[in-house]
Short mmCIF file of C-alpha atoms in Angstrom, two decimals:
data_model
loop_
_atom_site.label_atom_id
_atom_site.label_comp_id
_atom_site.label_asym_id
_atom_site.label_seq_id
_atom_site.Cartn_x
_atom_site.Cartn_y
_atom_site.Cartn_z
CA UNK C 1 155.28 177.99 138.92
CA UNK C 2 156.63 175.30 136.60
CA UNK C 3 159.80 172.98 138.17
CA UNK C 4 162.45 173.00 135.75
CA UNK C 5 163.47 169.47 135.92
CA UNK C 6 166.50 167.76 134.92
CA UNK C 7 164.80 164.71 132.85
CA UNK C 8 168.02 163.27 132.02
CA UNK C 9 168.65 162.60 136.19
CA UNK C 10 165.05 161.19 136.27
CA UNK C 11 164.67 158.94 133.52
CA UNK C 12 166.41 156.03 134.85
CA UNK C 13 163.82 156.68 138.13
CA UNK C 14 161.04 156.64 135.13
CA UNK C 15 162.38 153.61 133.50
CA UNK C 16 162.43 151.84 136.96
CA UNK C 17 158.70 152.58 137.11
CA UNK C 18 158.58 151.27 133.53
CA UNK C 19 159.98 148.32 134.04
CA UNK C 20 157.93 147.34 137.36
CA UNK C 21 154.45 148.01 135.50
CA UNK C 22 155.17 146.05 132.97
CA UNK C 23 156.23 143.24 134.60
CA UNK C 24 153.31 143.24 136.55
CA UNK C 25 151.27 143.51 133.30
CA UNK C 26 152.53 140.54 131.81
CA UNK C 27 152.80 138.74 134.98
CA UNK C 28 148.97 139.55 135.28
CA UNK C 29 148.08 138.50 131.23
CA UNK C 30 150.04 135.13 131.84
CA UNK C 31 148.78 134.25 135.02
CA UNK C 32 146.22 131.24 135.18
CA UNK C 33 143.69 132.58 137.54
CA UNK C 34 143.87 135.74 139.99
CA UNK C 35 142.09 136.88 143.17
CA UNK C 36 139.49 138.56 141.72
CA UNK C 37 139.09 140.06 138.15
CA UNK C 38 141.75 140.68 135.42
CA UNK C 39 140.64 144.01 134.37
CA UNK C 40 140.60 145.93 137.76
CA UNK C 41 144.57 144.47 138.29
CA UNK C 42 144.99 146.08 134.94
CA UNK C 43 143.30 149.18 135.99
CA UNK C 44 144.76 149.17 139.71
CA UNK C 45 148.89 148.80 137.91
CA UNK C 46 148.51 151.46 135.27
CA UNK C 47 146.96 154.25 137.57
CA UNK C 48 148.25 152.73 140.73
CA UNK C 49 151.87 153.93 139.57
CA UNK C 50 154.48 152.01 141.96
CA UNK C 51 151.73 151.00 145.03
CA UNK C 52 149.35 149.53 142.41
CA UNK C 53 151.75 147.28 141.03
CA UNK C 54 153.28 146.14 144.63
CA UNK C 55 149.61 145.26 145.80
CA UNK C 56 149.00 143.47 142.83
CA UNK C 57 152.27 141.21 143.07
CA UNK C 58 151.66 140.92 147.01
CA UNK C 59 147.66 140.50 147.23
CA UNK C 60 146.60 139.51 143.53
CA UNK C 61 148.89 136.49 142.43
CA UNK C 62 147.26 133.14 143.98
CA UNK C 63 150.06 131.16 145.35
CA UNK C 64 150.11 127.75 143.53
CA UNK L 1 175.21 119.95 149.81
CA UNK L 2 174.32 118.43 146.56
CA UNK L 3 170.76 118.21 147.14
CA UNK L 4 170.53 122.04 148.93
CA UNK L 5 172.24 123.03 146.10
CA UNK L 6 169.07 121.81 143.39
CA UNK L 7 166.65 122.99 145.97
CA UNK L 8 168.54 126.45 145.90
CA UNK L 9 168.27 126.47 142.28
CA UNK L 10 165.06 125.41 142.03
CA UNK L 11 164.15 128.06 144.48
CA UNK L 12 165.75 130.77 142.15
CA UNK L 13 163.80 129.08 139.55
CA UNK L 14 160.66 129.71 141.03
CA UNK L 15 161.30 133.37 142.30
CA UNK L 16 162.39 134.28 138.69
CA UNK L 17 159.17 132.77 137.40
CA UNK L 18 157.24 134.40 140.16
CA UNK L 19 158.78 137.65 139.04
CA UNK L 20 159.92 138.04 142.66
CA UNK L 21 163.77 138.24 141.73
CA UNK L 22 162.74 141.68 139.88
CA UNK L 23 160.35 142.93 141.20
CA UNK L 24 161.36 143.26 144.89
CA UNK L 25 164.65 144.93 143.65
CA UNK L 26 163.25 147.00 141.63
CA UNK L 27 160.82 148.42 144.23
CA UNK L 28 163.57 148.85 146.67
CA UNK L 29 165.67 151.03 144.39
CA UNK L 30 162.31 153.39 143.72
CA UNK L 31 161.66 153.78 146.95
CA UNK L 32 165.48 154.55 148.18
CA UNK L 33 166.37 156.43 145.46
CA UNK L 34 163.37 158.67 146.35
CA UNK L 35 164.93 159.56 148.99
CA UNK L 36 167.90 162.07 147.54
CA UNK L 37 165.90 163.44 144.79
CA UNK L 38 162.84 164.30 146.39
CA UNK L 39 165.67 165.97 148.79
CA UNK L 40 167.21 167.97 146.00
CA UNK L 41 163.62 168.85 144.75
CA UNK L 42 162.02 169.88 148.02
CA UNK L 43 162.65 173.89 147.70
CA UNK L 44 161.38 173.53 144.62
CA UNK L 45 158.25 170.94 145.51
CA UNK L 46 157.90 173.83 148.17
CA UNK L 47 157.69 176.38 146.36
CA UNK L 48 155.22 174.95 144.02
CA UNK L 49 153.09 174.07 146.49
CA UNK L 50 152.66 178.19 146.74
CA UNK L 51 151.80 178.33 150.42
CA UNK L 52 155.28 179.28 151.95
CA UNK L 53 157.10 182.55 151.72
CA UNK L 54 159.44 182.82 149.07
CA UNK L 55 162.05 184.46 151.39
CA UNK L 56 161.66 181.03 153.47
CA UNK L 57 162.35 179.08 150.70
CA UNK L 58 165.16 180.78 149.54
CA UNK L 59 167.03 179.90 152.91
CA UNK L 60 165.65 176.21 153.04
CA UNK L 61 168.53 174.34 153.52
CA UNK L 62 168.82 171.49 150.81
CA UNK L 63 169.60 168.31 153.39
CA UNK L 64 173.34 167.39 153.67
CA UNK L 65 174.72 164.07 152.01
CA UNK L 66 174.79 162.23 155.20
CA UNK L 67 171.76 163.16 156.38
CA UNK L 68 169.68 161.97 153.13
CA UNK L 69 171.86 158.64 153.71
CA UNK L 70 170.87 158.11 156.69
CA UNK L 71 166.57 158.94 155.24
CA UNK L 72 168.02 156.24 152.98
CA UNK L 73 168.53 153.87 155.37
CA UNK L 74 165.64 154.80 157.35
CA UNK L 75 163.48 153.28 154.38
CA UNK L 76 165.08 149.78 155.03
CA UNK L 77 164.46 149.76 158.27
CA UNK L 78 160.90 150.06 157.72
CA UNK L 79 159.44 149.44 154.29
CA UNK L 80 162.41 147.54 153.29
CA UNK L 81 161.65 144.89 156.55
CA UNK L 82 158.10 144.48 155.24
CA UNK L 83 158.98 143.62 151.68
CA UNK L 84 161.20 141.13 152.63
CA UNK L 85 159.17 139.57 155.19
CA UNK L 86 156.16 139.46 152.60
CA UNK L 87 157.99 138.22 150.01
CA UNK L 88 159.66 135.60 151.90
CA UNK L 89 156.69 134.32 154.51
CA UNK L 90 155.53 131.85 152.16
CA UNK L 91 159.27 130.27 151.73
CA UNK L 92 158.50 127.19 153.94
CA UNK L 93 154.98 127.74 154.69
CA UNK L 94 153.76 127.94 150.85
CA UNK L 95 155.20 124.53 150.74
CA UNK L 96 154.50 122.62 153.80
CA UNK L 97 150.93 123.60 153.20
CA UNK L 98 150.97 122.98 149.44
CA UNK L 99 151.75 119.65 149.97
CA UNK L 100 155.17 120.31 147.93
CA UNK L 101 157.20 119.55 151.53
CA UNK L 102 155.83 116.43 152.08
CA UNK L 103 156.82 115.42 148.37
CA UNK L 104 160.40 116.68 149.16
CA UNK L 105 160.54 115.16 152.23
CA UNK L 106 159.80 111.47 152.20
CA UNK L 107 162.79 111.07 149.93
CA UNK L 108 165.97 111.03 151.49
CA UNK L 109 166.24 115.07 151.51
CA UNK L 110 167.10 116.28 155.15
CA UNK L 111 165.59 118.89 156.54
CA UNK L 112 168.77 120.76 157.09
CA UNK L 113 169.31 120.97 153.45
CA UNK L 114 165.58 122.41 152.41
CA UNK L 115 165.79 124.91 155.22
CA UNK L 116 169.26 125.96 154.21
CA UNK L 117 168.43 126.42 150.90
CA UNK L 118 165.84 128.26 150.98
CA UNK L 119 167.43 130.50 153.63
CA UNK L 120 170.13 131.02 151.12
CA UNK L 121 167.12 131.61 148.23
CA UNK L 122 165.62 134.39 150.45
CA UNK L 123 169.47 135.93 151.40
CA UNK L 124 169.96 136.13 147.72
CA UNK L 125 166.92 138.12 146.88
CA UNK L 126 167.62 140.39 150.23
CA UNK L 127 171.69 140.76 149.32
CA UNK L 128 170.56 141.40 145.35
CA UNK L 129 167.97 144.04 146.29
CA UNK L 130 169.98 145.40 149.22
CA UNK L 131 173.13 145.93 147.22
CA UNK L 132 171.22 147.32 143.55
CA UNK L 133 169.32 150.06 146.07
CA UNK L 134 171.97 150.96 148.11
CA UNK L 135 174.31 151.42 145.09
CA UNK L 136 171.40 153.51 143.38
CA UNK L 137 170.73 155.70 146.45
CA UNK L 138 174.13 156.66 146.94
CA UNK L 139 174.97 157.34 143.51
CA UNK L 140 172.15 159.43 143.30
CA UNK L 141 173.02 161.25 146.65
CA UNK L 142 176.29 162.16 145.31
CA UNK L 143 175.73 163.29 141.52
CA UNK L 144 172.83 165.76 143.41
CA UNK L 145 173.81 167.02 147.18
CA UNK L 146 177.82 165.88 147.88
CA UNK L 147 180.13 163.08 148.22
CA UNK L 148 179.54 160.17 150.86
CA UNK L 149 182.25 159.03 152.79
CA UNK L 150 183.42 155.45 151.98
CA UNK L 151 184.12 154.13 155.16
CA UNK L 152 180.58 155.70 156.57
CA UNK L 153 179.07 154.21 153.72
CA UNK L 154 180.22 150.70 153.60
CA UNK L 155 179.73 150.44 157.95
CA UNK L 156 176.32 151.45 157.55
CA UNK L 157 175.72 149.17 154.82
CA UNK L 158 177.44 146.16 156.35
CA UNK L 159 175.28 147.08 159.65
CA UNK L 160 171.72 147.16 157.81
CA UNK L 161 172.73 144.11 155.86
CA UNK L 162 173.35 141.86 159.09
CA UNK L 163 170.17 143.14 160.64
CA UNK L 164 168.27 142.35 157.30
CA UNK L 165 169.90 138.70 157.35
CA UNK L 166 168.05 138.67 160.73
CA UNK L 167 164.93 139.75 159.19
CA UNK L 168 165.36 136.82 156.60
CA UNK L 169 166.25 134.14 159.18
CA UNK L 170 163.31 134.72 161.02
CA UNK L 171 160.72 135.14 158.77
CA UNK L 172 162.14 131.47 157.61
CA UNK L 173 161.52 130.22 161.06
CA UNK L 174 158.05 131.41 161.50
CA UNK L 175 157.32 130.77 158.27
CA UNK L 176 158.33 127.01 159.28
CA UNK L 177 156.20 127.36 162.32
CA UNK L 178 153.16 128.77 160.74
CA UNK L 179 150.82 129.77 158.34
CA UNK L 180 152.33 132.74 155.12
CA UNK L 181 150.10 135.65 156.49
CA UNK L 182 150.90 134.74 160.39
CA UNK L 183 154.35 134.48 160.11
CA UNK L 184 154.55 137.57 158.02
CA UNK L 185 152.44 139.50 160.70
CA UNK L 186 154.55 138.02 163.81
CA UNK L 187 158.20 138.45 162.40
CA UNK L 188 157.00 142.06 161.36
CA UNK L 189 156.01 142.55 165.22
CA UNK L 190 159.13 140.90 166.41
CA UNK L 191 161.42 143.12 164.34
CA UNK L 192 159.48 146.22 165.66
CA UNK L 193 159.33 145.46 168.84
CA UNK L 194 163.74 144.61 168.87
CA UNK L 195 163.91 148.20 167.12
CA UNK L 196 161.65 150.39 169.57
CA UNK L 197 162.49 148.00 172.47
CA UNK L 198 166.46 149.44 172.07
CA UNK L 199 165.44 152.91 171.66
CA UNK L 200 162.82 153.33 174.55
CA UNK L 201 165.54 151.39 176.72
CA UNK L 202 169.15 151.42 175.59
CA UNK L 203 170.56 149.96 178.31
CA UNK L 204 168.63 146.84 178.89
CA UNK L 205 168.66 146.72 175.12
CA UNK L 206 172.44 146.97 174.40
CA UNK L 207 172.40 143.18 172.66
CA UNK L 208 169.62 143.86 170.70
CA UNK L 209 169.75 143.51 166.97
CA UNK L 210 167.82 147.00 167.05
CA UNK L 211 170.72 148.52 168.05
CA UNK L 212 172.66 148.14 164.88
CA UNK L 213 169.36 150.35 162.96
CA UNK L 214 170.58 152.88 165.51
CA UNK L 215 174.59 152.80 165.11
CA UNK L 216 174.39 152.16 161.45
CA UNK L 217 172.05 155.61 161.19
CA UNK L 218 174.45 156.70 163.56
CA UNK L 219 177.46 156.00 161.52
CA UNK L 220 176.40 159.01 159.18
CA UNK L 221 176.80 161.38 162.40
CA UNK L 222 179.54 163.69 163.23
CA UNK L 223 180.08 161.33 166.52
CA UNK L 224 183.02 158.74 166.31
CA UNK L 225 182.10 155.91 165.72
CA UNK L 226 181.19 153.59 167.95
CA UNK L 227 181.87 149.80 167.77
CA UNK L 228 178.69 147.76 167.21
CA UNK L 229 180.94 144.09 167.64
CA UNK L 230 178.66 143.12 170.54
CA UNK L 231 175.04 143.66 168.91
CA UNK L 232 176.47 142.04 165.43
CA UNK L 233 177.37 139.01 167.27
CA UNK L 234 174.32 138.83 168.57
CA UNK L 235 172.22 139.14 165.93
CA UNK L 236 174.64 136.47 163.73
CA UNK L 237 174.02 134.30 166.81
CA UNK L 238 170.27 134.90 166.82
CA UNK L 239 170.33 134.39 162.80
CA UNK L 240 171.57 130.62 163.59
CA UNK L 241 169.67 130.18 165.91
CA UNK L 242 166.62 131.07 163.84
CA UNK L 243 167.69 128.72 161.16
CA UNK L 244 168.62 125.47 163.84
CA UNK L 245 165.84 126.04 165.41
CA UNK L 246 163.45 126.15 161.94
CA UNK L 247 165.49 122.69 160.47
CA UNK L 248 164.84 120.99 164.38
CA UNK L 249 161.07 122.08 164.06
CA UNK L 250 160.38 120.97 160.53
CA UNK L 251 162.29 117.42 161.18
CA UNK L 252 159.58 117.00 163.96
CA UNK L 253 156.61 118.15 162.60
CA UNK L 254 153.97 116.01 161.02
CA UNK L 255 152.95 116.44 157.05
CA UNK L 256 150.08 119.55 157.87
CA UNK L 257 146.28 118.51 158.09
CA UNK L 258 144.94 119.65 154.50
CA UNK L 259 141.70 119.48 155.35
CA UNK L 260 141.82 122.77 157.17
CA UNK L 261 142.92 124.31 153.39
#
């Protein structure tokens, strides 16, 4: 059974999500050093959805 | 003033370029606005899921407006408390341990001014994500399940906001006191133990900051409401307290052994 969703009501919700992944990308390609490597944050904020990006901002960035 | 007032800024400065001053409101406003659409969604999230009756699912009430509000705030009270206390329990203690305080402080900078200011930097990032989500959520709430009452609204808002500015203020004191991680866990613990300590025991608890979670929930109720003047006095009282107590603690404390790092 397919949901017939209203995309116009959601894409501001999708553009949220948007916006917080790629912040976290380019927070991630312009940051010095992290904990850990680069290409498992990457990995971690595109599949990770909302949570993935969150635990890379919280646990990821080394405080300088 | 003049000198909190370029600490404040630089504070801004350095949340913007830490990607803090979007990224915490933008979480906030995913995870409240959530709240009414997977509301409006659940008969048919339900009914997807294929293993309820479809005669149940017909008659599965979609939530009232006040009642997703009050999920809304529910969020805050919670997840929202442990954004803000991560994001903000490296405020003093990222500093003091970086070695940055110590730079500040030898100059003629009081402590009252780099405490205040970046009290005021974390208030800023709570008030700008507080308001954005709040705004979101109950716009969303009323385009998809009914109209929110103003006056509910804005008390319950103005309630969550004051305990939040609690949150803030303490996590700045512990965060004077200790270590990022320690202060984050302790304020976290603190909070949650003023919350459950007011519902397990109302009347010992009537002062309690954790009271105004309950009457500003409460607010979205069918009971009249009831005037929360004593607990908000006490928790603006506690708040200053908090932040005296963080600017007396920091004037006496010695520049932190590095060696420890």
């Amino acid at each position: 059974m397919d949901i017939d969703i209203n995309w116009g009501l959601l894409a501001p919700v999708i553009a949220l999500q948007l916006i917080l992944m790629i912040t976290a990308l380019v927070s991630l390609l312009r940051a010095q050093t992290v904990r850990g490597t680069k290409w498992i944050w990457a990995l971690v904020i595109i599949f990770g959805n909302m949570i993935g990006s969150i635990v890379y901002f919280i646990l990821g960035r080394k405080e300088t | 003033m003049r000198q909190a007032w370029l600490i404040y800024r630089k504070e801004l400065l350095g949340m913007a370029r830490s990607y803090q001053l979007l990224w915490v409101p933008v979480v906030l406003m995913l995870l409240v606005v959530m709240q009414p659409v997977t509301s409006y969604y659940l008969p048919e999230i339900l009914a997807a899921s294929g293993s309820m009756p479809e005669e149940l699912i017909a008659g599965f009430p979609i939530p009232g407006s006040a009642e997703v509000m009050a999920g809304v705030l529910g969020q805050y009270s919670t997840i929202g408390v442990l954004i803000l206390v991560i994001a903000g329990m490296q405020a003093v203690a990222g500093e003091r341990y970086g070695g940055t305080a110590a730079l500040v402080l030898v100059r003629p900078v009081s402590s009252a001014s780099f405490i205040s200011a970046k009290w005021a930097g974390q208030m800023t990032l709570m008030l700008l994500s507080f308001t954005a989500s709040y705004a979101a959520s109950w716009y969303y709430t009323v385009l998809l399940i009914g109209p929110v009452s103003w006056r509910e609204g804005m008390i319950a808002g103005g309630l969550y906001i004051l305990w939040l500015t609690f949150a803030v203020s303490l996590t700045i004191l512990l965060s004077t006191l200790l270590r990022g991680s320690a202060a984050a866990v302790i304020s976290l613990l603190l909070m949650g133990a003023l919350s459950l300590g007011y519902s397990l025991a109302p009347a010992w608890f009537s002062w309690s900051p954790g009271r105004l979670l309950v009457e500003g929930t409460a607010a979205f109720g069918d009971s009249p409401l009831k005037p929360a003047i004593f607990p908000s006095i006490m928790t603006a009282l506690l708040s200053f307290v908090c932040i005296i107590s963080a600017v007396w603690s920091l004037r006496r404390q010695s520049i932190p052994d590095l060696r420890g790092d």
